[in-house]
GROMACS .gro file of C-alpha atoms in nm:
model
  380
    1UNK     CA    1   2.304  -1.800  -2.665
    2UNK     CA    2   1.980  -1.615  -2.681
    3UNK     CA    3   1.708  -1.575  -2.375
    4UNK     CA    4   1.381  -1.341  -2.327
    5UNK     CA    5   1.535  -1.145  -2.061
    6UNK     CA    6   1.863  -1.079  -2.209
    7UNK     CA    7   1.989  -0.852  -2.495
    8UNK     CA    8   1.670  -0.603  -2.488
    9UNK     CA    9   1.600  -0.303  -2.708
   10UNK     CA   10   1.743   0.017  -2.481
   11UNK     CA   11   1.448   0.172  -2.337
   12UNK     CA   12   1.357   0.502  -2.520
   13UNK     CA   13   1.280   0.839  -2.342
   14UNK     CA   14   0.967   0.770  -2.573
   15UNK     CA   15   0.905   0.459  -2.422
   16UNK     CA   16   0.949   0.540  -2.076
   17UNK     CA   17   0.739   0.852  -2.063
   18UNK     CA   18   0.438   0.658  -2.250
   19UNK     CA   19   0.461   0.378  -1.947
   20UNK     CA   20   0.424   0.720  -1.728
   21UNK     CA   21   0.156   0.792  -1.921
   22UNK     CA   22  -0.010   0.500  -1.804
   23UNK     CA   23   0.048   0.559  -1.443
   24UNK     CA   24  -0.093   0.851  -1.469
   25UNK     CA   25  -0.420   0.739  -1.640
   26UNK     CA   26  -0.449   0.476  -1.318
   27UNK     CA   27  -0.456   0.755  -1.081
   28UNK     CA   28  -0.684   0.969  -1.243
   29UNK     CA   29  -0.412   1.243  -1.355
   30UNK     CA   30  -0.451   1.225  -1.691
   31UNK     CA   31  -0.765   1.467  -1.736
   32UNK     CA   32  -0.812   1.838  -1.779
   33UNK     CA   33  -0.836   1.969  -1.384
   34UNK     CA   34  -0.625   1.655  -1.232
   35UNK     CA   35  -0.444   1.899  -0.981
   36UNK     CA   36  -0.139   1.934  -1.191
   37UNK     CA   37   0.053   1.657  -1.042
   38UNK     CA   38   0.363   1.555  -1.179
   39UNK     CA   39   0.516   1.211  -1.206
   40UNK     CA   40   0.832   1.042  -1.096
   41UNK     CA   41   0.889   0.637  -1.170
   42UNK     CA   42   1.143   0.588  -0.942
   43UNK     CA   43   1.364   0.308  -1.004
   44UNK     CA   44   1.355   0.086  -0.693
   45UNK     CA   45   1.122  -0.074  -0.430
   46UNK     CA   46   0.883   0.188  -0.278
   47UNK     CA   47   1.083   0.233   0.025
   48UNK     CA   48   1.285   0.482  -0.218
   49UNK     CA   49   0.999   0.723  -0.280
   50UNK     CA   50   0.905   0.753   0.044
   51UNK     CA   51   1.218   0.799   0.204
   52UNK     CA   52   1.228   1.106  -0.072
   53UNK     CA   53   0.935   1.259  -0.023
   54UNK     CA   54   0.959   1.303   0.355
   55UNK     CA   55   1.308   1.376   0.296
   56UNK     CA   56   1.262   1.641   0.057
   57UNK     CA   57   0.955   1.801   0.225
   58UNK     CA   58   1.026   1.767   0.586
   59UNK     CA   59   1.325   1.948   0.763
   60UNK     CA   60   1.401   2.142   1.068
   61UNK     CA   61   1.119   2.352   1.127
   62UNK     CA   62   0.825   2.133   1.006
   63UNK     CA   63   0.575   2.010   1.219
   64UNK     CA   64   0.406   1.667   1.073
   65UNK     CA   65   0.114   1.491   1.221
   66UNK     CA   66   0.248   1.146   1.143
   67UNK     CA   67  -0.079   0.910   1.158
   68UNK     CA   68   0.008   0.536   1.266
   69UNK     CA   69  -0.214   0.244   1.210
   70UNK     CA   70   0.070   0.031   1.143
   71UNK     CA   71   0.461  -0.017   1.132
   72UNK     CA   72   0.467   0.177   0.809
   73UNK     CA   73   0.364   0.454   1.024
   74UNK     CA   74   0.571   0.363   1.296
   75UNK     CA   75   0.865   0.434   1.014
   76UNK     CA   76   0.764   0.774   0.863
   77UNK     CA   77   0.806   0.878   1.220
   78UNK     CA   78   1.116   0.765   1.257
   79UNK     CA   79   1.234   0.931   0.915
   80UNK     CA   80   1.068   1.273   1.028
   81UNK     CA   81   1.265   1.314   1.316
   82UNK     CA   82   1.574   1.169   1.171
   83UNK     CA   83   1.477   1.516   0.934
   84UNK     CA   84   1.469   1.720   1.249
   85UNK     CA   85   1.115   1.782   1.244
   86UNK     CA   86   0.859   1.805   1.525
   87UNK     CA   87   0.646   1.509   1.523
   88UNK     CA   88   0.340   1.422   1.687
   89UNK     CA   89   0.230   1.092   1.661
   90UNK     CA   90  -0.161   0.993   1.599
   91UNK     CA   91  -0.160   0.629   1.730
   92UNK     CA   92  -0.484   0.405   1.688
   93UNK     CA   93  -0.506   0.023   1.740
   94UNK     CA   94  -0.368  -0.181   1.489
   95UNK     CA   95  -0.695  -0.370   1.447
   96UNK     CA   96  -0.892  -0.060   1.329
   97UNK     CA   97  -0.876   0.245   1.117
   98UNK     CA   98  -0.858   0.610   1.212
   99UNK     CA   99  -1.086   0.847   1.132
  100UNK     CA  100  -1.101   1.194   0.991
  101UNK     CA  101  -1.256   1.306   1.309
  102UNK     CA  102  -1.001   1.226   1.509
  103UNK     CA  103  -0.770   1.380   1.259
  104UNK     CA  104  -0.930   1.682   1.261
  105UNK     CA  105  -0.914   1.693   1.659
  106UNK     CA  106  -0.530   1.632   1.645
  107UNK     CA  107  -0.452   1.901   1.404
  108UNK     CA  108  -0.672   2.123   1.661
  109UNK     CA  109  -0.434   2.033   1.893
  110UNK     CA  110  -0.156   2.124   1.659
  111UNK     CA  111  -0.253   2.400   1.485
  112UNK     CA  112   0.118   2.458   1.329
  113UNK     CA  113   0.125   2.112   1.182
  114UNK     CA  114   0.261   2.148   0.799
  115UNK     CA  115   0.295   1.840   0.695
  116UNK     CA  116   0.059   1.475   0.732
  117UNK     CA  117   0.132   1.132   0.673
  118UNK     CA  118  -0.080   0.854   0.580
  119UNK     CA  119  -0.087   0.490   0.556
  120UNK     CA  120  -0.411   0.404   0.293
  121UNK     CA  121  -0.423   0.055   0.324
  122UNK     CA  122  -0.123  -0.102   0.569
  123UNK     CA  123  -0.086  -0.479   0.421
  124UNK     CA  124   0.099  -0.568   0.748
  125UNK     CA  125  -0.178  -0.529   0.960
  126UNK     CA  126  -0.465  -0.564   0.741
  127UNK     CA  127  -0.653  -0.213   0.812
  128UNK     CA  128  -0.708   0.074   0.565
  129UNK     CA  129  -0.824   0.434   0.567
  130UNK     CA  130  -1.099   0.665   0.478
  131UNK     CA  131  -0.812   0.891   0.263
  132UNK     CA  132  -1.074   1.115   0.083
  133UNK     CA  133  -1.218   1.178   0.414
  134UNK     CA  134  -0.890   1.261   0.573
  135UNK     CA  135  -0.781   1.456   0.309
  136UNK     CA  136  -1.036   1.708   0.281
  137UNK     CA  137  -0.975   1.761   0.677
  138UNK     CA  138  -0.577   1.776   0.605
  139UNK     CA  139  -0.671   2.073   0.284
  140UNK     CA  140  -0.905   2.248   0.513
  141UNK     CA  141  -0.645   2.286   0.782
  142UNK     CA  142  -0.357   2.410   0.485
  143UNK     CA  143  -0.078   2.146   0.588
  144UNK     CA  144   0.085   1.914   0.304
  145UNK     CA  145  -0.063   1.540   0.241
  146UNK     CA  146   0.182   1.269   0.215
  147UNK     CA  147   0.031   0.902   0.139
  148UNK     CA  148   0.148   0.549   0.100
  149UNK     CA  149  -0.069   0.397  -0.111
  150UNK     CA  150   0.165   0.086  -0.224
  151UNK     CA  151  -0.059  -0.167  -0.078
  152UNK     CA  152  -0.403  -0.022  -0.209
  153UNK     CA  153  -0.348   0.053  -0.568
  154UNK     CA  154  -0.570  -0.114  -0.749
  155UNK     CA  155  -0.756  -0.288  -0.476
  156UNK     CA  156  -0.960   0.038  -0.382
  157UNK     CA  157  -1.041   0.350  -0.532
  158UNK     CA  158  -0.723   0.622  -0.550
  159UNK     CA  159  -0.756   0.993  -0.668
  160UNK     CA  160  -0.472   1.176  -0.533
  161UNK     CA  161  -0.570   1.481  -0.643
  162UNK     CA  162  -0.971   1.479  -0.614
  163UNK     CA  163  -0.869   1.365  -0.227
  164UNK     CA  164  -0.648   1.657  -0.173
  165UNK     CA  165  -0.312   1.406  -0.157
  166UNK     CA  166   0.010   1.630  -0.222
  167UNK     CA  167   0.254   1.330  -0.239
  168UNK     CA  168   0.175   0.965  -0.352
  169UNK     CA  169   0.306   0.692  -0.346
  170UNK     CA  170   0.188   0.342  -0.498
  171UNK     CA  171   0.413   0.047  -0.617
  172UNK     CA  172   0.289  -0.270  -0.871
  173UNK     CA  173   0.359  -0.545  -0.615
  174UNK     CA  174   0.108  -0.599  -0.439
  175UNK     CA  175  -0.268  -0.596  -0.612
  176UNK     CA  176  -0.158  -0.481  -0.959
  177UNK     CA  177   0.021  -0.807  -0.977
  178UNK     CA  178   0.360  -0.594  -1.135
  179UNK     CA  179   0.731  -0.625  -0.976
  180UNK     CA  180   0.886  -0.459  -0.700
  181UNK     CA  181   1.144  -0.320  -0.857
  182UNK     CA  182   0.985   0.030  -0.962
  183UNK     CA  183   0.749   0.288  -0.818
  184UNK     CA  184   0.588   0.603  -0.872
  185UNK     CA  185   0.562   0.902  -0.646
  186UNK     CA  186   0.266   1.183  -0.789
  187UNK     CA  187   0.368   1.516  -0.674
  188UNK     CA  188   0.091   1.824  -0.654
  189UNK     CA  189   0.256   2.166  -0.741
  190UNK     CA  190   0.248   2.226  -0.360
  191UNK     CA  191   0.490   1.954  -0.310
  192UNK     CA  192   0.641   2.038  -0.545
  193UNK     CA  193   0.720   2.413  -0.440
  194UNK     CA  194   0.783   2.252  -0.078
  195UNK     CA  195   1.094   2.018  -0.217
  196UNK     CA  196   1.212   2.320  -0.382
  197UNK     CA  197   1.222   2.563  -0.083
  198UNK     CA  198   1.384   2.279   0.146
  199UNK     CA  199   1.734   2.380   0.196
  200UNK     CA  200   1.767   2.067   0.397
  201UNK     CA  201   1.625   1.814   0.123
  202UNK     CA  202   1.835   1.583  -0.053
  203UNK     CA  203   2.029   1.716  -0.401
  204UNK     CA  204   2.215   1.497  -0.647
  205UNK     CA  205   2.149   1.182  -0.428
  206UNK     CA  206   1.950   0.890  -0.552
  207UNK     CA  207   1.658   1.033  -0.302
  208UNK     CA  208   1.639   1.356  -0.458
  209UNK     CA  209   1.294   1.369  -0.638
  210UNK     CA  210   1.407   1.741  -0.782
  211UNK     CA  211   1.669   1.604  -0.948
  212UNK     CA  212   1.405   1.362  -1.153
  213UNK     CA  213   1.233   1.668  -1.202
  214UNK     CA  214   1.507   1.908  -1.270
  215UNK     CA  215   1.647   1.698  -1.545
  216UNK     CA  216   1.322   1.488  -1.710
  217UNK     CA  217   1.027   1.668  -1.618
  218UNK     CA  218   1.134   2.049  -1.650
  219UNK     CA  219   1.373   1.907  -1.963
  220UNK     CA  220   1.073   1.794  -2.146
  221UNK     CA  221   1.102   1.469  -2.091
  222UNK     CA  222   1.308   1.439  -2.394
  223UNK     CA  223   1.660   1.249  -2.248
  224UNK     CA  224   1.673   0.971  -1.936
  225UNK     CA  225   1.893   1.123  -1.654
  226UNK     CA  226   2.030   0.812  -1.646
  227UNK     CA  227   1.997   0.409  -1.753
  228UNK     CA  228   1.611   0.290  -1.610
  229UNK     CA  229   1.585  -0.059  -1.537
  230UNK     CA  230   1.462  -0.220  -1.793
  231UNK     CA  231   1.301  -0.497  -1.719
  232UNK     CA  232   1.138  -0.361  -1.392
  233UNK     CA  233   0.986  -0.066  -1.649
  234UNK     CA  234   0.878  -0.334  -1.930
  235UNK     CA  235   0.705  -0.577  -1.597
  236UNK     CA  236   0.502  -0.221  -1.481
  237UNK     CA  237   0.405  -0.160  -1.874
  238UNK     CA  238   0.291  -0.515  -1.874
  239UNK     CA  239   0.073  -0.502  -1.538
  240UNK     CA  240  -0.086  -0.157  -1.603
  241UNK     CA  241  -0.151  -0.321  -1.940
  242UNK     CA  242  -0.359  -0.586  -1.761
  243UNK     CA  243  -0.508  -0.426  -1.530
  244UNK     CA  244  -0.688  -0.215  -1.807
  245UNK     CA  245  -0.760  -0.513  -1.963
  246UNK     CA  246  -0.951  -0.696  -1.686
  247UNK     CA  247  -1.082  -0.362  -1.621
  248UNK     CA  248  -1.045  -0.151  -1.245
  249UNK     CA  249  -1.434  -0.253  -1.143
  250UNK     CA  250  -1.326  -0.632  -1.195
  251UNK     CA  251  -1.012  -0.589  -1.051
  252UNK     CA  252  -1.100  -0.393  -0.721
  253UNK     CA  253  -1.460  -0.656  -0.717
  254UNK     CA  254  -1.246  -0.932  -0.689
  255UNK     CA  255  -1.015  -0.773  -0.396
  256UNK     CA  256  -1.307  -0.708  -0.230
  257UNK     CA  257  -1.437  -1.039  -0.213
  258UNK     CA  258  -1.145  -1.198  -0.116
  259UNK     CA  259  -1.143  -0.981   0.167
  260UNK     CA  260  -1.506  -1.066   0.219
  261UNK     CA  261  -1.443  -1.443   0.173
  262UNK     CA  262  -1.192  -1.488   0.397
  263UNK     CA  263  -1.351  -1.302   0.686
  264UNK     CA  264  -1.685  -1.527   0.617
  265UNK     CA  265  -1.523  -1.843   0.599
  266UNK     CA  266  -1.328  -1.795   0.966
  267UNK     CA  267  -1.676  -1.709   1.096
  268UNK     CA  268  -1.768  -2.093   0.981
  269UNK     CA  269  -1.470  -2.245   1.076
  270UNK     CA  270  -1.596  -2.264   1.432
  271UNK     CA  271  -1.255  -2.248   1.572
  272UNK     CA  272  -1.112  -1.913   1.841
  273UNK     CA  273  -0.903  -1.768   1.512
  274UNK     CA  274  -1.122  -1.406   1.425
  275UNK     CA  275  -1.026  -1.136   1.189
  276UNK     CA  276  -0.769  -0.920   1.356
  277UNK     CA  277  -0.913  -0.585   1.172
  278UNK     CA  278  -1.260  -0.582   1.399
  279UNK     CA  279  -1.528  -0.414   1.180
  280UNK     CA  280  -1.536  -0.474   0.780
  281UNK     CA  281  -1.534  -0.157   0.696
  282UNK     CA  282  -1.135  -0.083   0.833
  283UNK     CA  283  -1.047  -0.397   0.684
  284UNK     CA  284  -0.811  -0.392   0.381
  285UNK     CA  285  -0.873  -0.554   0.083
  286UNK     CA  286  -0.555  -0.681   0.003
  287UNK     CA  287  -0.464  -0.886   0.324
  288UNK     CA  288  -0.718  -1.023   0.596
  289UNK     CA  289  -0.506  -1.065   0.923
  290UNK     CA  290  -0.620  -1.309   1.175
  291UNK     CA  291  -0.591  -1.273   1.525
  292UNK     CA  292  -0.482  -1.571   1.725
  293UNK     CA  293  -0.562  -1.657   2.079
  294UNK     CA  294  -0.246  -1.650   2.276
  295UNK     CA  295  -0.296  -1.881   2.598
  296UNK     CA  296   0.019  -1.979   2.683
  297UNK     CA  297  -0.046  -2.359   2.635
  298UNK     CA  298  -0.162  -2.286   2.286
  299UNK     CA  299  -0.013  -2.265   1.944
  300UNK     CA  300   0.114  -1.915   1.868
  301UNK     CA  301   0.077  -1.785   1.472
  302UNK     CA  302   0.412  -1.871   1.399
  303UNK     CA  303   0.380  -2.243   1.496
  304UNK     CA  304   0.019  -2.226   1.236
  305UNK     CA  305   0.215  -2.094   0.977
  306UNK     CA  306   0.484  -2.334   1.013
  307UNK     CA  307   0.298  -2.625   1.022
  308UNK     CA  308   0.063  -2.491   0.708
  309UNK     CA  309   0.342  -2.423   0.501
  310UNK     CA  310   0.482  -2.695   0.587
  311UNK     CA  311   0.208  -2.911   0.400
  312UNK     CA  312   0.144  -2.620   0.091
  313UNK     CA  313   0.451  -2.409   0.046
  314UNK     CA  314   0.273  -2.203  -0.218
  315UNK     CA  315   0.013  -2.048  -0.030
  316UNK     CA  316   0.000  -1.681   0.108
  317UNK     CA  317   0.029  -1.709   0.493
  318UNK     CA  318   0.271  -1.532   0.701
  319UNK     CA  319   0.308  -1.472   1.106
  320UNK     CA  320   0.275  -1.123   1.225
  321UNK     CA  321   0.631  -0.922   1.253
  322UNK     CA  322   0.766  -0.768   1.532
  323UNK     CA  323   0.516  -0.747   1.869
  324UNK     CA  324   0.246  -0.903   1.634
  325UNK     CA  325   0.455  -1.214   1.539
  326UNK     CA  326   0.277  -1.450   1.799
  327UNK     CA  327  -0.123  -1.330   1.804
  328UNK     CA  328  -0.143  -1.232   1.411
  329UNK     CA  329  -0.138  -1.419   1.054
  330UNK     CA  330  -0.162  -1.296   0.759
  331UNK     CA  331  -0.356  -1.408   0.453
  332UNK     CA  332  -0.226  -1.253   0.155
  333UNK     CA  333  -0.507  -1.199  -0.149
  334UNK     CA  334  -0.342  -0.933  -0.428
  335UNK     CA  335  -0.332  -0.928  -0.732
  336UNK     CA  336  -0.342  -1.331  -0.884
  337UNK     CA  337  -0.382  -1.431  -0.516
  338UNK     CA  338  -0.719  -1.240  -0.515
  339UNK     CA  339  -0.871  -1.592  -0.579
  340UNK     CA  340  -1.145  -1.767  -0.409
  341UNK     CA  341  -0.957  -2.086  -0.432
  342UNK     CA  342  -0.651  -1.927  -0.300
  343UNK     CA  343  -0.938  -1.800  -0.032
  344UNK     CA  344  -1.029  -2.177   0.036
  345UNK     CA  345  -0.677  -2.346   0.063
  346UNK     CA  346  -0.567  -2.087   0.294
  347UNK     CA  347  -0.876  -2.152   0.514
  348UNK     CA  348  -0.815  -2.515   0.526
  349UNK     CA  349  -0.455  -2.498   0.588
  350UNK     CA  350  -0.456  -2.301   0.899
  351UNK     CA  351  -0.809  -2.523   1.008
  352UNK     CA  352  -0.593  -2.816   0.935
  353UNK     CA  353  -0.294  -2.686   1.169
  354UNK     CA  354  -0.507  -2.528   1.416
  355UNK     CA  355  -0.636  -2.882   1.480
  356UNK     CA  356  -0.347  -3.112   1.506
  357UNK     CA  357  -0.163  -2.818   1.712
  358UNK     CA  358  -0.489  -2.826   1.986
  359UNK     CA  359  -0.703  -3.199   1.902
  360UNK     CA  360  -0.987  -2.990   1.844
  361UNK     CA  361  -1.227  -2.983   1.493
  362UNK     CA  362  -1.291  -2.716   1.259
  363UNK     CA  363  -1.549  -2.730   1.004
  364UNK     CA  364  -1.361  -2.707   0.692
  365UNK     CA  365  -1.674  -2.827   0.482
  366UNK     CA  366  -1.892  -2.480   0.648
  367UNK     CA  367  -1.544  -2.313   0.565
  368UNK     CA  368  -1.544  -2.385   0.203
  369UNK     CA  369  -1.978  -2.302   0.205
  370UNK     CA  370  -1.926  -1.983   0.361
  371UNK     CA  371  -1.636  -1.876   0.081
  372UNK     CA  372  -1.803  -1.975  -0.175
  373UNK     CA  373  -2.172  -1.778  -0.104
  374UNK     CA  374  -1.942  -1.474  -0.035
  375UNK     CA  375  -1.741  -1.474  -0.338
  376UNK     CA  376  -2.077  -1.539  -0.520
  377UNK     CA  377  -2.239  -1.249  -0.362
  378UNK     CA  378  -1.985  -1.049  -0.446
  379UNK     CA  379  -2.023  -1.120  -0.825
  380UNK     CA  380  -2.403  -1.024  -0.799
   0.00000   0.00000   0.00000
């Protein structure tokens, strides 16, 4: 018995460091004066990365600014004490972005802060950050940059190294339209030096970026430290592949109006449910989050999403987690979902189960006019 997933070629050295190759030439590392970063596709969701670079950077004696515009924040905190660093938390509301102002007035404040990490674009709340601002304020003040850009790759501009970013992270779920089962972390020789000098950073453990480095970077990328996974590796090739294809412009264009769609069509829906994310400009281009009145005799965002889903499964909705689960929805527009009539149905499911939940009307019809002149606008 045959089948397309089974029985595959082994996946070369060759192979795998030409799909780094790729990576590279995404985030602008691939030219003369890139910043020397190195790469490392890890194999496994992005949570792995990330735990590894704050793990190998951050130990007893580092003091991180750890910036928080969303529960991704919230958990490089967490992992930077759990390190035995000192941490001091940069807070903002969830429903805007911070600024490299107020960056620059925190690490004032600290002036023995080492270490910084960033959210870019936080899919769970639906804000995203002025990075190249912020990092030029982070290199001024000397300390390391550490980013999560899973959410934002592809969907907005990302040059780790022209921004001053020390240790990136992206994954191919979300607007590159690629699995979850891979993802990249783009070290600058800094970082680099950093893992190396931590005695308290992981060794010969799956979170051990050095050891990636150690034995397939330094080694000449000539032998696999150990068995990649396959598939995940061939999916990445394939999205990077067609990404290039449609071309980054097109790609981060039609992110963009999505974003602008969605926000434009709850304007016309005439109904209390607003973009979360205030002012356009913080708003992320992946995910538009909507806030929802909470009245106490009202439907909360769980009981929309329920009753949406409930008549279209498919679509990308989802209730706020955690202290957000009752005021905040979610509409998810990466990668294929980037769509304007994935922009539309969304729009009229939630009008459609705001008004049975309460008796009162939204205009569906403005809805669908106001989507439609802002995805056109868009294309202009």
């Amino acid at each position: 018995m045959t089948h397309p997933l089974l029985d595959l070629t082994p996946l070369t050295a060759h192979h795998f460091a030409a799909i780094e190759r790729k990576v590279a030439a995404l985030l602008g590392l691939d030219a003369p004066g890139s910043g020397g970063h190195e790469l490392v596709v890890t194999q496994g969701e992005a949570l792995l990365p990330l735990e590894g670079c704050i793990r190998g950077a951050a130990g007893p004696g580092t003091v991180a600014l750890n910036i928080v515009t969303g529960p991704y924040g919230q958990t490089f905190g967490d992992w930077l004490r759990d390190c035995g660093a000192t941490v001091h938390d940069l807070a903002v509301p969830f429903d805007t972005a911070v600024s490299a102002a107020r960056v620059r007035e925190a690490l004032r404040e600290h002036p023995e802060t080492d270490f910084v990490s960033l959210v870019h674009a936080e899919a769970a709340t639906g804000n995203t950050n002025p990075v190249a601002e912020i990092g030029e304020v982070v290199r001024e003040h000397g300390a390391l940059l550490m980013l999560d850009a899973v959410a934002s790759v592809g969907a907005e501009p990302l040059l780790p190294a022209e921004w001053g970013v020390d240790l990136c992270v992206i994954g191919a779920q979300k607007a590159l339209g690629g699995p979850a089962g891979v993802s990249v972390a783009a070290l600058s020789p800094r970082a680099w030096e950093r893992l190396e000098a931590n005695p308290a950073g992981p060794r010969g453990s799956y979170l051990s970026l050095l050891d990636w480095k150690h034995r397939w970077i330094d080694a000449g990328r000539k032998a696999l430290p150990h068995a990649p996974a396959q598939l995940e590796m061939l999916a990445l090739e394939a999205c990077l592949e067609r990404f290039a294809a449609e071309g980054p412009d097109a790609v981060r264009g039609r992110h963009a109006r999505a974003a602008a769609a969605v926000r434009a069509g709850l304007a016309a829906l005439g109904t209390p449910l607003t973009p979360y994310v205030t002012e356009a400009r913080d708003a992320a281009p992946v995910a538009t989050t909507v806030r929802v009145p909470v009245t106490g005799t009202g439907p909360d965002a769980g009981t929309l999403v329920a009753k949406a889903l409930a008549a279209h499964p498919s679509l990308p909705l989802a209730a706020g987690g955690g202290a957000l689960a009752a005021e905040m929805i979610r509409v998810n527009h990466y990668g294929p979902l980037a769509a304007e009539n994935v922009v539309r149905d969304s729009l009229r499911a939630l009008a459609t189960a705001w008004s049975e939940a309460t008796g009162e009307r939204a205009d569906t019809r403005a809805a669908d006019r106001a989507v439609a002149e802002a995805w056109a606008a868009g294309q202009a």
